[in-house]
Amino acid sequence: MRRSPLAALALTILLLVAPGVAQAAVPDRAAAPTTDPVALLNGVRTAGTAWGLDPGTGRMTLTVDDTVTPRDLRALRAVVDRAGALLRREPGTLRPLIAGGQGIYGGGARCSLGANARSGSTYYVITAGHCTAAAATWYTDSAQSTVLGTRTATSYPTNDYGLIRYTGRIAHPSAVYTYPGLLTINGPGTAYIGQAVCRSGSTTGVRCGTVTGLNQTVNYATGVIYGLIRTNICAEPGDSGGPLYVAATGTILGILSGGSGNCTAGGTTYYQPIAEVLAAYGLTLP
């Protein structure tokens, strides 16, 4: 829906990023042994495991589920000891979940899932329109081996949102992925100036800041987008489509359209209000 612009800014769109772009280099397997915990844990490929920094302890942690065999567990203990990391058992079985902020792939590009929504018993992914314009079929992995769903709508430019209908057998909770963990989304909200907010994206994870503008107009090289929320939160290519949310209340405010700057020097980002997307397609948040 076209709105009167309050500001018109020439920016670089946080467009899709090719899956191979800006990724960490693959370590040389013939290189000298390392004790770097990230490098060591990055080599773990055992199904039923996960690893990352535990903010509570400040240490890297390897989590294993109930499917890990005793033989594999012994090998993993050796890796953890070398890395100076922690080993944690997690009941049940690790399985793929697609929540807001996680990566989605299509047409050789990567974006971020904004929100899971539904119309009756049919479930959809909401993400940026400049993302859904790039491909008809979307996947949960960069190898494009696990189907997420098919594009059913794109509104771009003027607006920047699109829909992907779930066709794969992937659990889709009403939640934001918080790298790590899940934050339950209770419903949509409306942004206001000075509001404390966070966003989640598949390139830079969770970043937080404040709302600095409403009803903004952005002039991209590919078209004009109206009625956006502005924040002082940084983002980078591949974060597009990810959710803007309030962690304290579990409300989602918008999905990332684009911005300027980066997460090294700082930046400004713009979001399509979620309420407009829900109204346009007659959707509700689960």
GROMACS .gro file of C-alpha atoms in nm:
model
  286
    1MET     CA    1   0.000   0.000   0.000
    2ARG     CA    2   0.151   0.338  -0.104
    3ARG     CA    3   0.194   0.590   0.175
    4SER     CA    4   0.315   0.949   0.194
    5PRO     CA    5   0.694   0.936   0.233
    6LEU     CA    6   0.848   1.099   0.539
    7ALA     CA    7   1.198   1.038   0.419
    8ALA     CA    8   1.346   0.918   0.093
    9LEU     CA    9   1.685   0.758   0.126
   10ALA     CA   10   1.908   0.602  -0.136
   11LEU     CA   11   2.029   0.278   0.019
   12THR     CA   12   2.180  -0.051  -0.069
   13ILE     CA   13   1.924  -0.329  -0.040
   14LEU     CA   14   2.017  -0.614   0.191
   15LEU     CA   15   1.944  -0.847  -0.094
   16LEU     CA   16   1.980  -1.219  -0.112
   17VAL     CA   17   2.327  -1.351  -0.076
   18ALA     CA   18   2.459  -1.645  -0.273
   19PRO     CA   19   2.505  -1.938  -0.034
   20GLY     CA   20   2.878  -1.948  -0.096
   21VAL     CA   21   2.933  -1.574  -0.052
   22ALA     CA   22   3.077  -1.428   0.268
   23GLN     CA   23   3.106  -1.764   0.432
   24ALA     CA   24   3.404  -1.874   0.640
   25ALA     CA   25   3.679  -2.039   0.440
   26VAL     CA   26   3.689  -2.417   0.459
   27PRO     CA   27   3.985  -2.518   0.674
   28ASP     CA   28   4.269  -2.703   0.504
   29ARG     CA   29   4.243  -3.061   0.624
   30ALA     CA   30   4.615  -3.102   0.571
   31ALA     CA   31   4.702  -2.808   0.794
   32ALA     CA   32   4.874  -2.847   1.130
   33PRO     CA   33   4.657  -2.961   1.422
   34THR     CA   34   4.470  -2.682   1.599
   35THR     CA   35   4.330  -2.632   1.947
   36ASP     CA   36   4.100  -2.349   1.839
   37PRO     CA   37   3.759  -2.454   1.978
   38VAL     CA   38   3.561  -2.313   1.685
   39ALA     CA   39   3.779  -2.491   1.430
   40LEU     CA   40   3.762  -2.818   1.623
   41LEU     CA   41   3.386  -2.811   1.679
   42ASN     CA   42   3.328  -2.701   1.321
   43GLY     CA   43   3.471  -3.037   1.216
   44VAL     CA   44   3.203  -3.231   1.406
   45ARG     CA   45   2.956  -3.390   1.162
   46THR     CA   46   2.789  -3.645   1.389
   47ALA     CA   47   2.412  -3.644   1.352
   48GLY     CA   48   2.228  -3.543   1.671
   49THR     CA   49   2.483  -3.281   1.780
   50ALA     CA   50   2.489  -2.903   1.803
   51TRP     CA   51   2.746  -2.653   1.922
   52GLY     CA   52   2.791  -2.287   1.998
   53LEU     CA   53   2.878  -2.035   2.268
   54ASP     CA   54   2.682  -2.071   2.591
   55PRO     CA   55   2.631  -1.714   2.718
   56GLY     CA   56   2.576  -1.844   3.072
   57THR     CA   57   2.923  -1.997   3.100
   58GLY     CA   58   3.107  -1.803   2.830
   59ARG     CA   59   3.235  -2.132   2.688
   60MET     CA   60   3.174  -2.320   2.365
   61THR     CA   61   2.932  -2.609   2.426
   62LEU     CA   62   2.870  -2.927   2.228
   63THR     CA   63   2.520  -3.070   2.277
   64VAL     CA   64   2.440  -3.432   2.195
   65ASP     CA   65   2.098  -3.594   2.176
   66ASP     CA   66   1.976  -3.945   2.253
   67THR     CA   67   2.063  -4.082   1.909
   68VAL     CA   68   2.440  -4.043   1.956
   69THR     CA   69   2.594  -4.388   2.011
   70PRO     CA   70   2.838  -4.464   2.296
   71ARG     CA   71   3.118  -4.508   2.042
   72ASP     CA   72   3.052  -4.167   1.886
   73LEU     CA   73   3.014  -4.012   2.230
   74ARG     CA   74   3.366  -4.128   2.328
   75ALA     CA   75   3.509  -3.967   2.014
   76LEU     CA   76   3.316  -3.647   2.079
   77ARG     CA   77   3.446  -3.631   2.438
   78ALA     CA   78   3.799  -3.632   2.299
   79VAL     CA   79   3.716  -3.341   2.069
   80VAL     CA   80   3.555  -3.146   2.353
   81ASP     CA   81   3.857  -3.203   2.576
   82ARG     CA   82   4.095  -3.075   2.306
   83ALA     CA   83   3.874  -2.771   2.248
   84GLY     CA   84   3.839  -2.687   2.617
   85ALA     CA   85   3.463  -2.692   2.563
   86LEU     CA   86   3.168  -2.834   2.756
   87LEU     CA   87   2.969  -3.145   2.663
   88ARG     CA   88   2.597  -3.144   2.732
   89ARG     CA   89   2.336  -3.418   2.689
   90GLU     CA   90   1.996  -3.317   2.555
   91PRO     CA   91   1.697  -3.553   2.586
   92GLY     CA   92   1.511  -3.644   2.270
   93THR     CA   93   1.615  -3.607   1.907
   94LEU     CA   94   1.740  -3.298   1.732
   95ARG     CA   95   1.523  -3.223   1.427
   96PRO     CA   96   1.496  -2.939   1.181
   97LEU     CA   97   1.268  -2.649   1.279
   98ILE     CA   98   1.219  -2.347   1.059
   99ALA     CA   99   1.156  -2.038   1.270
  100GLY     CA  100   1.189  -1.664   1.216
  101GLY     CA  101   1.545  -1.559   1.138
  102GLN     CA  102   1.666  -1.891   1.000
  103GLY     CA  103   1.810  -1.920   0.651
  104ILE     CA  104   1.599  -2.013   0.348
  105TYR     CA  105   1.740  -2.081   0.003
  106GLY     CA  106   1.610  -2.043  -0.350
  107GLY     CA  107   1.743  -1.967  -0.695
  108GLY     CA  108   2.104  -1.973  -0.575
  109ALA     CA  109   2.033  -1.713  -0.307
  110ARG     CA  110   1.984  -1.701   0.071
  111CYS     CA  111   1.741  -1.492   0.274
  112SER     CA  112   1.592  -1.520   0.624
  113LEU     CA  113   1.251  -1.643   0.732
  114GLY     CA  114   1.040  -1.363   0.878
  115ALA     CA  115   0.743  -1.537   1.037
  116ASN     CA  116   0.528  -1.846   1.012
  117ALA     CA  117   0.165  -1.759   0.944
  118ARG     CA  118  -0.151  -1.939   0.838
  119SER     CA  119  -0.481  -1.905   0.660
  120GLY     CA  120  -0.708  -2.173   0.804
  121SER     CA  121  -0.506  -2.494   0.794
  122THR     CA  122  -0.263  -2.374   0.525
  123TYR     CA  123   0.073  -2.250   0.653
  124TYR     CA  124   0.301  -1.993   0.496
  125VAL     CA  125   0.642  -1.834   0.538
  126ILE     CA  126   0.643  -1.455   0.534
  127THR     CA  127   0.968  -1.305   0.409
  128ALA     CA  128   1.088  -1.012   0.201
  129GLY     CA  129   0.935  -0.962  -0.143
  130HIS     CA  130   1.273  -0.904  -0.303
  131CYS     CA  131   1.358  -1.252  -0.180
  132THR     CA  132   1.048  -1.435  -0.308
  133ALA     CA  133   1.092  -1.260  -0.643
  134ALA     CA  134   1.415  -1.453  -0.692
  135ALA     CA  135   1.280  -1.809  -0.696
  136ALA     CA  136   0.961  -2.015  -0.716
  137THR     CA  137   1.080  -2.303  -0.496
  138TRP     CA  138   1.251  -2.255  -0.160
  139TYR     CA  139   1.461  -2.490   0.053
  140THR     CA  140   1.582  -2.521   0.411
  141ASP     CA  141   1.946  -2.589   0.318
  142SER     CA  142   2.209  -2.443   0.089
  143ALA     CA  143   2.238  -2.773  -0.102
  144GLN     CA  144   1.866  -2.731  -0.184
  145SER     CA  145   1.791  -3.090  -0.091
  146THR     CA  146   1.509  -3.028   0.160
  147VAL     CA  147   1.208  -2.848   0.017
  148LEU     CA  148   1.052  -2.574   0.230
  149GLY     CA  149   0.773  -2.472  -0.006
  150THR     CA  150   0.664  -2.280  -0.314
  151ARG     CA  151   0.619  -1.908  -0.369
  152THR     CA  152   0.255  -1.801  -0.378
  153ALA     CA  153   0.280  -1.420  -0.367
  154THR     CA  154   0.528  -1.135  -0.408
  155SER     CA  155   0.470  -0.762  -0.354
  156TYR     CA  156   0.780  -0.569  -0.460
  157PRO     CA  157   0.855  -0.285  -0.510
  158THR     CA  158   0.618  -0.033  -0.342
  159ASN     CA  159   0.594  -0.299  -0.068
  160ASP     CA  160   0.855  -0.557   0.026
  161TYR     CA  161   0.692  -0.883   0.129
  162GLY     CA  162   0.611  -1.224  -0.012
  163LEU     CA  163   0.469  -1.563   0.080
  164ILE     CA  164   0.599  -1.919   0.051
  165ARG     CA  165   0.345  -2.197   0.107
  166TYR     CA  166   0.478  -2.489   0.309
  167THR     CA  167   0.488  -2.810   0.108
  168GLY     CA  168   0.767  -2.995   0.288
  169ARG     CA  169   0.730  -3.190   0.611
  170ILE     CA  170   0.906  -2.935   0.829
  171ALA     CA  171   0.786  -2.829   1.173
  172HIS     CA  172   0.703  -2.456   1.168
  173PRO     CA  173   0.652  -2.314   1.517
  174SER     CA  174   0.539  -1.958   1.578
  175ALA     CA  175   0.882  -1.860   1.702
  176VAL     CA  176   1.199  -1.664   1.633
  177TYR     CA  177   1.532  -1.843   1.626
  178THR     CA  178   1.761  -1.658   1.866
  179TYR     CA  179   2.097  -1.826   1.788
  180PRO     CA  180   2.062  -2.051   1.980
  181GLY     CA  181   1.713  -2.116   2.115
  182LEU     CA  182   1.357  -2.026   2.022
  183LEU     CA  183   1.147  -1.731   2.138
  184THR     CA  184   0.773  -1.795   2.109
  185ILE     CA  185   0.587  -1.532   1.907
  186ASN     CA  186   0.253  -1.450   2.067
  187GLY     CA  187   0.123  -1.219   1.797
  188PRO     CA  188   0.187  -0.906   1.591
  189GLY     CA  189   0.261  -0.564   1.736
  190THR     CA  190   0.291  -0.201   1.627
  191ALA     CA  191   0.623  -0.020   1.645
  192TYR     CA  192   0.674   0.315   1.816
  193ILE     CA  193   0.966   0.558   1.837
  194GLY     CA  194   1.220   0.466   2.103
  195GLN     CA  195   1.093   0.109   2.135
  196ALA     CA  196   1.357  -0.149   2.234
  197VAL     CA  197   1.366  -0.413   1.959
  198CYS     CA  198   1.576  -0.697   1.820
  199ARG     CA  199   1.604  -0.864   1.484
  200SER     CA  200   1.717  -1.212   1.383
  201GLY     CA  201   1.888  -1.305   1.057
  202SER     CA  202   2.079  -1.592   0.903
  203THR     CA  203   2.398  -1.390   0.843
  204THR     CA  204   2.452  -1.194   1.163
  205GLY     CA  205   2.219  -1.365   1.412
  206VAL     CA  206   2.043  -1.153   1.674
  207ARG     CA  207   2.112  -0.779   1.695
  208CYS     CA  208   1.924  -0.526   1.909
  209GLY     CA  209   1.860  -0.154   1.920
  210THR     CA  210   1.573   0.094   1.905
  211VAL     CA  211   1.307   0.213   1.663
  212THR     CA  212   1.418   0.550   1.522
  213GLY     CA  213   1.153   0.617   1.257
  214LEU     CA  214   0.812   0.516   1.123
  215ASN     CA  215   0.646   0.540   0.781
  216GLN     CA  216   0.980   0.577   0.607
  217THR     CA  217   1.028   0.574   0.231
  218VAL     CA  218   1.334   0.404   0.085
  219ASN     CA  219   1.464   0.451  -0.268
  220TYR     CA  220   1.643   0.138  -0.373
  221ALA     CA  221   1.805   0.100  -0.713
  222THR     CA  222   1.532  -0.154  -0.787
  223GLY     CA  223   1.237   0.056  -0.676
  224VAL     CA  224   1.072   0.261  -0.403
  225ILE     CA  225   0.936   0.106  -0.081
  226TYR     CA  226   0.691   0.298   0.141
  227GLY     CA  227   0.576   0.286   0.500
  228LEU     CA  228   0.881   0.121   0.660
  229ILE     CA  229   1.001   0.109   1.019
  230ARG     CA  230   1.356   0.243   1.071
  231THR     CA  231   1.596   0.122   1.341
  232ASN     CA  232   1.958   0.174   1.442
  233ILE     CA  233   2.024  -0.202   1.421
  234CYS     CA  234   2.285  -0.329   1.176
  235ALA     CA  235   2.233  -0.606   0.921
  236GLU     CA  236   2.416  -0.764   0.628
  237PRO     CA  237   2.329  -0.947   0.304
  238GLY     CA  238   2.131  -1.265   0.375
  239ASP     CA  239   1.957  -1.112   0.678
  240SER     CA  240   1.679  -0.988   0.446
  241GLY     CA  241   1.331  -1.106   0.539
  242GLY     CA  242   1.418  -1.177   0.903
  243PRO     CA  243   1.188  -1.061   1.185
  244LEU     CA  244   1.194  -0.742   1.392
  245TYR     CA  245   1.051  -0.831   1.734
  246VAL     CA  246   1.016  -0.738   2.100
  247ALA     CA  247   1.182  -1.006   2.310
  248ALA     CA  248   1.005  -0.911   2.635
  249THR     CA  249   0.656  -0.962   2.493
  250GLY     CA  250   0.710  -1.210   2.211
  251THR     CA  251   0.555  -0.976   1.952
  252ILE     CA  252   0.674  -0.939   1.594
  253LEU     CA  253   0.672  -0.591   1.442
  254GLY     CA  254   0.807  -0.633   1.091
  255ILE     CA  255   1.036  -0.809   0.845
  256LEU     CA  256   1.370  -0.678   0.724
  257SER     CA  257   1.365  -0.501   0.389
  258GLY     CA  258   1.712  -0.344   0.370
  259GLY     CA  259   1.945  -0.082   0.501
  260SER     CA  260   2.290   0.070   0.496
  261GLY     CA  261   2.616   0.002   0.677
  262ASN     CA  262   2.720  -0.329   0.829
  263CYS     CA  263   2.767  -0.502   1.162
  264THR     CA  264   3.131  -0.402   1.191
  265ALA     CA  265   3.091  -0.026   1.167
  266GLY     CA  266   2.718  -0.011   1.246
  267GLY     CA  267   2.419   0.059   1.030
  268THR     CA  268   2.055   0.150   0.979
  269THR     CA  269   1.781  -0.094   0.881
  270TYR     CA  270   1.425  -0.072   0.749
  271TYR     CA  271   1.135  -0.312   0.800
  272GLN     CA  272   0.803  -0.387   0.637
  273PRO     CA  273   0.536  -0.371   0.914
  274ILE     CA  274   0.399  -0.720   0.976
  275ALA     CA  275   0.039  -0.603   1.031
  276GLU     CA  276   0.022  -0.483   0.670
  277VAL     CA  277   0.136  -0.821   0.540
  278LEU     CA  278  -0.116  -1.012   0.751
  279ALA     CA  279  -0.399  -0.784   0.636
  280ALA     CA  280  -0.298  -0.801   0.270
  281TYR     CA  281  -0.324  -1.181   0.259
  282GLY     CA  282  -0.576  -1.251   0.534
  283LEU     CA  283  -0.326  -1.432   0.753
  284THR     CA  284  -0.286  -1.485   1.126
  285LEU     CA  285   0.018  -1.578   1.331
  286PRO     CA  286  -0.023  -1.933   1.471
   0.00000   0.00000   0.00000
